[in-house]
Amino acid sequence: MPDPGPNPPAPPTIRPPHVVIVGGGFAGLAAAKRLKHAPVRVTLVDQRNHHLFQPLLYQVATAALSPAQIAAPIRAVLSKQKNADVVLAEARRVDSPRRVLETDRGEIPYDYLILATGATHSYFGHDDWSRTARGLKTIDDALEIRRRFLLAFEAAENEPGDARRRALMTFVIIGAGPTGVETAGAIAEIARTVIRRDFRHIDTSRARVVLVEALDRVLPAGFPRQLSDRALADLRAMGVEVRLSTRVTHVAPDDSDNAAPHVLLSSPSQPAPERVDAHNIIWAAGVRASPLGASLGVPTDNAGRVIVAPDLSIPGHPEVFVTGDLSRCAWKDSMVPGVCPAAVQMGDHAARNIARLVAHAPSQPFRYVDKGSLATIGRAKAVASISGMKFGGLSAWLLWAVVHVFYLISFRNRVVVMLDWALAYLFFKRGSRLITGERGGASPTPSATPPGA
Amino acid sequence: MPDPGPNPPAPPTIRPPHVVIVGGGFAGLAAAKRLKHAPVRVTLVDQRNHHLFQPLLYQVATAALSPAQIAAPIRAVLSKQKNADVVLAEARRVDSPRRVLETDRGEIPYDYLILATGATHSYFGHDDWSRTARGLKTIDDALEIRRRFLLAFEAAENEPGDARRRALMTFVIIGAGPTGVETAGAIAEIARTVIRRDFRHIDTSRARVVLVEALDRVLPAGFPRQLSDRALADLRAMGVEVRLSTRVTHVAPDDSDNAAPHVLLSSPSQPAPERVDAHNIIWAAGVRASPLGASLGVPTDNAGRVIVAPDLSIPGHPEVFVTGDLSRCAWKDSMVPGVCPAAVQMGDHAARNIARLVAHAPSQPFRYVDKGSLATIGRAKAVASISGMKFGGLSAWLLWAVVHVFYLISFRNRVVVMLDWALAYLFFKRGSRLITGERGGASPTPSATPPGA
């Protein structure tokens, strides 16, 4: 096909300033929405077509929710915002002197830029661990974890070897932040209740769930110690083995002939490293900022976060803003935390500053409003820290449910979400227990058992 | 790990006869359920962990439903049936003299066997077409078709070349049986309504949907001509280009430098083959029975279906039954059709015959009860042929909806399904418009456009 050539030059009218937002997560979407009535053109660039409600991703990984229940096409979210364009492309580099974003689909010039590409996993220099210890950041991550976890029970059901069966039914979750705590709680719960009667030869309630944390408490960031203790007690009551002050020193892949996949755990209280064989290892530990920030050529911290000015812009470029998990923004004695409400506030603030600059007004410094912290541990178990109040149990869980449904409304119908959840709660079933993926349902580790013999 | 060796020999008690069912589709599941109170042990073997409500698979492919809405784990369906065991394994061969099923997880001995592994696509000897013209039989097929179809609109949105943009927005569906008709109708509908306002640079309602059928009418099998004509008129009113008496003579893959993927169409009314460039080609034509049937060593027809005796057993092996799309069963002047109700009836009947044989009673011949035919074309458009009555329009569509919800109840909560559907109908949104898959959202055919420039 002949090259159609470049677009014809635009007619010589005065076009409104072009704001390019990179990333359709909480920060990027908040920024785009804030600019709905501003005299600008907005282009939102993302490599995926959907916004993801990441706080519930562990529910997809544990087969409670379907991907479509926690994600929405970015186009659909912005379909009524006539000044917003959505481009499915992978951003590669910012050329800030030329004011151009380079993507895999070509260059996009900008007048103002908001970077909101977030963070990915950090394996602390052990990137080879990623194959065995899958992280949980995207829908594909969640579906792969779900696939492995369902296949492990299937394989255990027909496994005659005790050691191997134990390894198939062992789950190691590395990192006891909210994602790790919630995932460990959900796995313990599903193994002890929902799927128990589906199997004939194994007792799924004997699945072993090990939660490993390098610091001396669960939920070490953003939660008061009192709630960490409460969450710890809840997890232990659910049968989760919580290992505090314990580091993972090695993650070994499945070496089908000799050894099951395993982790080595090291703690001051144990003289020698402990080996835990587990076919399901989930990485919920370090994060590292997206590499796009580094292309700005301004200082970053050791996690790759861009150090921003109080108004969220970067040094020397008042037209470039960095928000959400990609930014490092000082706040009081510490920094703005990497949580959803902070990302929303930062995206919104960057957009307001752009609207001010367009109107020839000065930008304003960002002020973070701490909305509190919430983590759920299981059915009717959660911990909450809101405006100095700390509580756990059913009331925290109800608050958690209300807050999450309320936020989900921004892209899904609130009625549908509430019905989905109410039914899931009442019937206590897991609706999404499907093993999909091109390899179909073939067992990851076929063994020479005569099943049903 | 040392080989754990074979299981220890069973204790010398008299065990009930072992019925092995291969395939958890409509026939296999019906057979398993029928044996719930029979004095037998049941083992259901499937390579996937889920039963799939295949008549609605096109709704997943067109982003109306989520996979979990039309599939259920086989274990969960049978969890209360204490005499049933589920094994996730790929059946490879039947050794009927030894009465053993060979799988990738070892051998499974049986006393009675029901084969219900269904059918797959047939590309009529052109297996190389399968990469370009994806069939629609599994959830993975549906997700891949969904991914391509959503990515095609994304790519078209930023495509400056007219010819290429047209090819991105062209859909060719090969085969006008129920799957082809329903898929073509759904794509035409979504392009003209739901996603239209999501895009800024293309008019999705100008998407071209071409439905190709070698015979001289749509729905050529199982529907009276009168309803074929009605469906044809409905499809054309929705903007679908229907090409009857037209054969596909070639399917060409994407040759990114020179040519878009395309099909060549040949019909008696045209002197030369017509080329249609299309980035979305869906195969809904031939089916071929699963290869497991051939391993029985008994006669099959040219589509690989096992020719069964009137009681659904095979010659020389009264303990082996073949059901559903894998079997060819004479009925009146023709044969039992390859539709869901027939599969359910055959699975049920084979199970009843086994129960009779176990009770030392003779098996009975199968009698097919024709429940009629139904196909939906779009919102409030369908055709139905029930007990000699033929009708179309809203009443047929309502009947279609009621029948499908009624059958779905067998594995999902009827209330949830009805709410899902009612909300989808009222809000007319597509909830599952997610592009997933390990390759993420990267465009299939990046072009050198400056998007948003």
JSON list of N, CA, C and O in Angstrom, two decimals, chain A residues 135-170:
[
{"chain": "A", "resi": 135, "resn": "GLY", "atom": "N", "xyz": [4.22, -10.58, 40.15]},
{"chain": "A", "resi": 135, "resn": "GLY", "atom": "CA", "xyz": [3.67, -9.39, 40.81]},
{"chain": "A", "resi": 135, "resn": "GLY", "atom": "C", "xyz": [2.22, -9.20, 40.43]},
{"chain": "A", "resi": 135, "resn": "GLY", "atom": "O", "xyz": [1.67, -9.94, 39.62]},
{"chain": "A", "resi": 136, "resn": "LEU", "atom": "N", "xyz": [1.61, -8.17, 41.01]},
{"chain": "A", "resi": 136, "resn": "LEU", "atom": "CA", "xyz": [0.17, -7.96, 40.81]},
{"chain": "A", "resi": 136, "resn": "LEU", "atom": "C", "xyz": [-0.08, -6.49, 40.53]},
{"chain": "A", "resi": 136, "resn": "LEU", "atom": "O", "xyz": [-0.38, -5.70, 41.43]},
{"chain": "A", "resi": 137, "resn": "LYS", "atom": "N", "xyz": [0.06, -6.12, 39.26]},
{"chain": "A", "resi": 137, "resn": "LYS", "atom": "CA", "xyz": [-0.14, -4.72, 38.87]},
{"chain": "A", "resi": 137, "resn": "LYS", "atom": "C", "xyz": [-1.14, -4.56, 37.75]},
{"chain": "A", "resi": 137, "resn": "LYS", "atom": "O", "xyz": [-1.78, -3.53, 37.62]},
{"chain": "A", "resi": 138, "resn": "THR", "atom": "N", "xyz": [-1.26, -5.57, 36.89]},
{"chain": "A", "resi": 138, "resn": "THR", "atom": "CA", "xyz": [-2.13, -5.45, 35.72]},
{"chain": "A", "resi": 138, "resn": "THR", "atom": "C", "xyz": [-3.16, -6.57, 35.71]},
{"chain": "A", "resi": 138, "resn": "THR", "atom": "O", "xyz": [-3.05, -7.55, 36.46]},
{"chain": "A", "resi": 139, "resn": "ILE", "atom": "N", "xyz": [-4.14, -6.44, 34.84]},
{"chain": "A", "resi": 139, "resn": "ILE", "atom": "CA", "xyz": [-5.14, -7.50, 34.69]},
{"chain": "A", "resi": 139, "resn": "ILE", "atom": "C", "xyz": [-4.47, -8.80, 34.24]},
{"chain": "A", "resi": 139, "resn": "ILE", "atom": "O", "xyz": [-4.83, -9.88, 34.70]},
{"chain": "A", "resi": 140, "resn": "ASP", "atom": "N", "xyz": [-3.49, -8.68, 33.37]},
{"chain": "A", "resi": 140, "resn": "ASP", "atom": "CA", "xyz": [-2.81, -9.90, 32.94]},
{"chain": "A", "resi": 140, "resn": "ASP", "atom": "C", "xyz": [-2.08, -10.56, 34.10]},
{"chain": "A", "resi": 140, "resn": "ASP", "atom": "O", "xyz": [-2.07, -11.79, 34.21]},
{"chain": "A", "resi": 141, "resn": "ASP", "atom": "N", "xyz": [-1.47, -9.76, 34.97]},
{"chain": "A", "resi": 141, "resn": "ASP", "atom": "CA", "xyz": [-0.86, -10.32, 36.19]},
{"chain": "A", "resi": 141, "resn": "ASP", "atom": "C", "xyz": [-1.91, -11.08, 36.99]},
{"chain": "A", "resi": 141, "resn": "ASP", "atom": "O", "xyz": [-1.69, -12.21, 37.44]},
{"chain": "A", "resi": 142, "resn": "ALA", "atom": "N", "xyz": [-3.05, -10.44, 37.19]},
{"chain": "A", "resi": 142, "resn": "ALA", "atom": "CA", "xyz": [-4.08, -11.04, 38.04]},
{"chain": "A", "resi": 142, "resn": "ALA", "atom": "C", "xyz": [-4.60, -12.34, 37.43]},
{"chain": "A", "resi": 142, "resn": "ALA", "atom": "O", "xyz": [-4.80, -13.33, 38.13]},
{"chain": "A", "resi": 143, "resn": "LEU", "atom": "N", "xyz": [-4.79, -12.35, 36.10]},
{"chain": "A", "resi": 143, "resn": "LEU", "atom": "CA", "xyz": [-5.30, -13.56, 35.46]},
{"chain": "A", "resi": 143, "resn": "LEU", "atom": "C", "xyz": [-4.28, -14.69, 35.51]},
{"chain": "A", "resi": 143, "resn": "LEU", "atom": "O", "xyz": [-4.62, -15.86, 35.65]},
{"chain": "A", "resi": 144, "resn": "GLU", "atom": "N", "xyz": [-3.00, -14.33, 35.44]},
{"chain": "A", "resi": 144, "resn": "GLU", "atom": "CA", "xyz": [-1.96, -15.36, 35.51]},
{"chain": "A", "resi": 144, "resn": "GLU", "atom": "C", "xyz": [-1.88, -15.93, 36.93]},
{"chain": "A", "resi": 144, "resn": "GLU", "atom": "O", "xyz": [-1.76, -17.15, 37.12]},
{"chain": "A", "resi": 145, "resn": "ILE", "atom": "N", "xyz": [-1.97, -15.07, 37.94]},
{"chain": "A", "resi": 145, "resn": "ILE", "atom": "CA", "xyz": [-1.96, -15.57, 39.32]},
{"chain": "A", "resi": 145, "resn": "ILE", "atom": "C", "xyz": [-3.18, -16.46, 39.55]},
{"chain": "A", "resi": 145, "resn": "ILE", "atom": "O", "xyz": [-3.08, -17.53, 40.14]},
{"chain": "A", "resi": 146, "resn": "ARG", "atom": "N", "xyz": [-4.34, -16.03, 39.05]},
{"chain": "A", "resi": 146, "resn": "ARG", "atom": "CA", "xyz": [-5.55, -16.83, 39.19]},
{"chain": "A", "resi": 146, "resn": "ARG", "atom": "C", "xyz": [-5.39, -18.19, 38.52]},
{"chain": "A", "resi": 146, "resn": "ARG", "atom": "O", "xyz": [-5.76, -19.23, 39.07]},
{"chain": "A", "resi": 147, "resn": "ARG", "atom": "N", "xyz": [-4.81, -18.17, 37.33]},
{"chain": "A", "resi": 147, "resn": "ARG", "atom": "CA", "xyz": [-4.61, -19.40, 36.58]},
{"chain": "A", "resi": 147, "resn": "ARG", "atom": "C", "xyz": [-3.72, -20.37, 37.37]},
{"chain": "A", "resi": 147, "resn": "ARG", "atom": "O", "xyz": [-4.02, -21.56, 37.53]},
{"chain": "A", "resi": 148, "resn": "ARG", "atom": "N", "xyz": [-2.61, -19.84, 37.89]},
{"chain": "A", "resi": 148, "resn": "ARG", "atom": "CA", "xyz": [-1.68, -20.70, 38.61]},
{"chain": "A", "resi": 148, "resn": "ARG", "atom": "C", "xyz": [-2.31, -21.27, 39.87]},
{"chain": "A", "resi": 148, "resn": "ARG", "atom": "O", "xyz": [-2.11, -22.43, 40.22]},
{"chain": "A", "resi": 149, "resn": "PHE", "atom": "N", "xyz": [-3.08, -20.42, 40.53]},
{"chain": "A", "resi": 149, "resn": "PHE", "atom": "CA", "xyz": [-3.62, -20.83, 41.83]},
{"chain": "A", "resi": 149, "resn": "PHE", "atom": "C", "xyz": [-4.71, -21.88, 41.64]},
{"chain": "A", "resi": 149, "resn": "PHE", "atom": "O", "xyz": [-4.75, -22.92, 42.32]},
{"chain": "A", "resi": 150, "resn": "LEU", "atom": "N", "xyz": [-5.53, -21.73, 40.59]},
{"chain": "A", "resi": 150, "resn": "LEU", "atom": "CA", "xyz": [-6.54, -22.75, 40.32]},
{"chain": "A", "resi": 150, "resn": "LEU", "atom": "C", "xyz": [-5.90, -24.04, 39.82]},
{"chain": "A", "resi": 150, "resn": "LEU", "atom": "O", "xyz": [-6.31, -25.14, 40.20]},
{"chain": "A", "resi": 151, "resn": "LEU", "atom": "N", "xyz": [-4.89, -23.91, 38.97]},
{"chain": "A", "resi": 151, "resn": "LEU", "atom": "CA", "xyz": [-4.23, -25.11, 38.45]},
{"chain": "A", "resi": 151, "resn": "LEU", "atom": "C", "xyz": [-3.50, -25.87, 39.56]},
{"chain": "A", "resi": 151, "resn": "LEU", "atom": "O", "xyz": [-3.39, -27.09, 39.52]},
{"chain": "A", "resi": 152, "resn": "ALA", "atom": "N", "xyz": [-2.98, -25.14, 40.55]},
{"chain": "A", "resi": 152, "resn": "ALA", "atom": "CA", "xyz": [-2.26, -25.81, 41.63]},
{"chain": "A", "resi": 152, "resn": "ALA", "atom": "C", "xyz": [-3.19, -26.74, 42.39]},
{"chain": "A", "resi": 152, "resn": "ALA", "atom": "O", "xyz": [-2.83, -27.88, 42.71]},
{"chain": "A", "resi": 153, "resn": "PHE", "atom": "N", "xyz": [-4.42, -26.29, 42.67]},
{"chain": "A", "resi": 153, "resn": "PHE", "atom": "CA", "xyz": [-5.36, -27.18, 43.36]},
{"chain": "A", "resi": 153, "resn": "PHE", "atom": "C", "xyz": [-5.74, -28.36, 42.47]},
{"chain": "A", "resi": 153, "resn": "PHE", "atom": "O", "xyz": [-5.89, -29.49, 42.95]},
{"chain": "A", "resi": 154, "resn": "GLU", "atom": "N", "xyz": [-5.91, -28.10, 41.17]},
{"chain": "A", "resi": 154, "resn": "GLU", "atom": "CA", "xyz": [-6.22, -29.19, 40.25]},
{"chain": "A", "resi": 154, "resn": "GLU", "atom": "C", "xyz": [-5.11, -30.24, 40.26]},
{"chain": "A", "resi": 154, "resn": "GLU", "atom": "O", "xyz": [-5.37, -31.45, 40.30]},
{"chain": "A", "resi": 155, "resn": "ALA", "atom": "N", "xyz": [-3.86, -29.77, 40.22]},
{"chain": "A", "resi": 155, "resn": "ALA", "atom": "CA", "xyz": [-2.75, -30.71, 40.20]},
{"chain": "A", "resi": 155, "resn": "ALA", "atom": "C", "xyz": [-2.65, -31.44, 41.53]},
{"chain": "A", "resi": 155, "resn": "ALA", "atom": "O", "xyz": [-2.38, -32.65, 41.57]},
{"chain": "A", "resi": 156, "resn": "ALA", "atom": "N", "xyz": [-2.88, -30.72, 42.64]},
{"chain": "A", "resi": 156, "resn": "ALA", "atom": "CA", "xyz": [-2.80, -31.35, 43.96]},
{"chain": "A", "resi": 156, "resn": "ALA", "atom": "C", "xyz": [-3.84, -32.46, 44.09]},
{"chain": "A", "resi": 156, "resn": "ALA", "atom": "O", "xyz": [-3.58, -33.51, 44.69]},
{"chain": "A", "resi": 157, "resn": "GLU", "atom": "N", "xyz": [-5.02, -32.24, 43.51]},
{"chain": "A", "resi": 157, "resn": "GLU", "atom": "CA", "xyz": [-6.11, -33.23, 43.60]},
{"chain": "A", "resi": 157, "resn": "GLU", "atom": "C", "xyz": [-5.68, -34.61, 43.10]},
{"chain": "A", "resi": 157, "resn": "GLU", "atom": "O", "xyz": [-6.17, -35.62, 43.57]},
{"chain": "A", "resi": 158, "resn": "ASN", "atom": "N", "xyz": [-4.77, -34.62, 42.12]},
{"chain": "A", "resi": 158, "resn": "ASN", "atom": "CA", "xyz": [-4.37, -35.90, 41.54]},
{"chain": "A", "resi": 158, "resn": "ASN", "atom": "C", "xyz": [-2.91, -36.24, 41.81]},
{"chain": "A", "resi": 158, "resn": "ASN", "atom": "O", "xyz": [-2.32, -37.02, 41.08]},
{"chain": "A", "resi": 159, "resn": "GLU", "atom": "N", "xyz": [-2.34, -35.63, 42.84]},
{"chain": "A", "resi": 159, "resn": "GLU", "atom": "CA", "xyz": [-0.92, -35.83, 43.10]},
{"chain": "A", "resi": 159, "resn": "GLU", "atom": "C", "xyz": [-0.74, -36.86, 44.22]},
{"chain": "A", "resi": 159, "resn": "GLU", "atom": "O", "xyz": [-1.20, -36.66, 45.34]},
{"chain": "A", "resi": 160, "resn": "PRO", "atom": "N", "xyz": [-0.08, -37.97, 43.94]},
{"chain": "A", "resi": 160, "resn": "PRO", "atom": "CA", "xyz": [0.09, -38.98, 44.99]},
{"chain": "A", "resi": 160, "resn": "PRO", "atom": "C", "xyz": [1.24, -38.67, 45.96]},
{"chain": "A", "resi": 160, "resn": "PRO", "atom": "O", "xyz": [1.23, -39.15, 47.09]},
{"chain": "A", "resi": 161, "resn": "GLY", "atom": "N", "xyz": [2.22, -37.86, 45.52]},
{"chain": "A", "resi": 161, "resn": "GLY", "atom": "CA", "xyz": [3.38, -37.61, 46.38]},
{"chain": "A", "resi": 161, "resn": "GLY", "atom": "C", "xyz": [3.06, -36.56, 47.44]},
{"chain": "A", "resi": 161, "resn": "GLY", "atom": "O", "xyz": [2.62, -35.46, 47.11]},
{"chain": "A", "resi": 162, "resn": "ASP", "atom": "N", "xyz": [3.31, -36.89, 48.70]},
{"chain": "A", "resi": 162, "resn": "ASP", "atom": "CA", "xyz": [2.94, -35.97, 49.78]},
{"chain": "A", "resi": 162, "resn": "ASP", "atom": "C", "xyz": [3.67, -34.63, 49.69]},
{"chain": "A", "resi": 162, "resn": "ASP", "atom": "O", "xyz": [3.08, -33.57, 49.82]},
{"chain": "A", "resi": 163, "resn": "ALA", "atom": "N", "xyz": [4.99, -34.69, 49.47]},
{"chain": "A", "resi": 163, "resn": "ALA", "atom": "CA", "xyz": [5.78, -33.46, 49.48]},
{"chain": "A", "resi": 163, "resn": "ALA", "atom": "C", "xyz": [5.33, -32.55, 48.34]},
{"chain": "A", "resi": 163, "resn": "ALA", "atom": "O", "xyz": [5.15, -31.34, 48.51]},
{"chain": "A", "resi": 164, "resn": "ARG", "atom": "N", "xyz": [5.13, -33.17, 47.19]},
{"chain": "A", "resi": 164, "resn": "ARG", "atom": "CA", "xyz": [4.74, -32.37, 46.03]},
{"chain": "A", "resi": 164, "resn": "ARG", "atom": "C", "xyz": [3.34, -31.80, 46.21]},
{"chain": "A", "resi": 164, "resn": "ARG", "atom": "O", "xyz": [3.07, -30.66, 45.84]},
{"chain": "A", "resi": 165, "resn": "ARG", "atom": "N", "xyz": [2.46, -32.59, 46.79]},
{"chain": "A", "resi": 165, "resn": "ARG", "atom": "CA", "xyz": [1.11, -32.10, 47.01]},
{"chain": "A", "resi": 165, "resn": "ARG", "atom": "C", "xyz": [1.12, -30.92, 47.99]},
{"chain": "A", "resi": 165, "resn": "ARG", "atom": "O", "xyz": [0.43, -29.93, 47.81]},
{"chain": "A", "resi": 166, "resn": "ARG", "atom": "N", "xyz": [1.95, -31.04, 49.02]},
{"chain": "A", "resi": 166, "resn": "ARG", "atom": "CA", "xyz": [2.06, -29.94, 49.98]},
{"chain": "A", "resi": 166, "resn": "ARG", "atom": "C", "xyz": [2.56, -28.67, 49.28]},
{"chain": "A", "resi": 166, "resn": "ARG", "atom": "O", "xyz": [2.06, -27.57, 49.51]},
{"chain": "A", "resi": 167, "resn": "ALA", "atom": "N", "xyz": [3.56, -28.84, 48.41]},
{"chain": "A", "resi": 167, "resn": "ALA", "atom": "CA", "xyz": [4.11, -27.66, 47.71]},
{"chain": "A", "resi": 167, "resn": "ALA", "atom": "C", "xyz": [3.06, -27.04, 46.80]},
{"chain": "A", "resi": 167, "resn": "ALA", "atom": "O", "xyz": [2.97, -25.81, 46.67]},
{"chain": "A", "resi": 168, "resn": "LEU", "atom": "N", "xyz": [2.24, -27.89, 46.17]},
{"chain": "A", "resi": 168, "resn": "LEU", "atom": "CA", "xyz": [1.19, -27.36, 45.29]},
{"chain": "A", "resi": 168, "resn": "LEU", "atom": "C", "xyz": [0.16, -26.55, 46.08]},
{"chain": "A", "resi": 168, "resn": "LEU", "atom": "O", "xyz": [-0.43, -25.61, 45.58]},
{"chain": "A", "resi": 169, "resn": "MET", "atom": "N", "xyz": [-0.02, -26.94, 47.34]},
{"chain": "A", "resi": 169, "resn": "MET", "atom": "CA", "xyz": [-1.03, -26.27, 48.16]},
{"chain": "A", "resi": 169, "resn": "MET", "atom": "C", "xyz": [-0.42, -25.23, 49.09]},
{"chain": "A", "resi": 169, "resn": "MET", "atom": "O", "xyz": [-1.04, -24.83, 50.07]},
{"chain": "A", "resi": 170, "resn": "THR", "atom": "N", "xyz": [0.80, -24.78, 48.78]},
{"chain": "A", "resi": 170, "resn": "THR", "atom": "CA", "xyz": [1.43, -23.75, 49.61]},
{"chain": "A", "resi": 170, "resn": "THR", "atom": "C", "xyz": [1.52, -22.45, 48.81]},
{"chain": "A", "resi": 170, "resn": "THR", "atom": "O", "xyz": [1.91, -22.44, 47.65]}
]
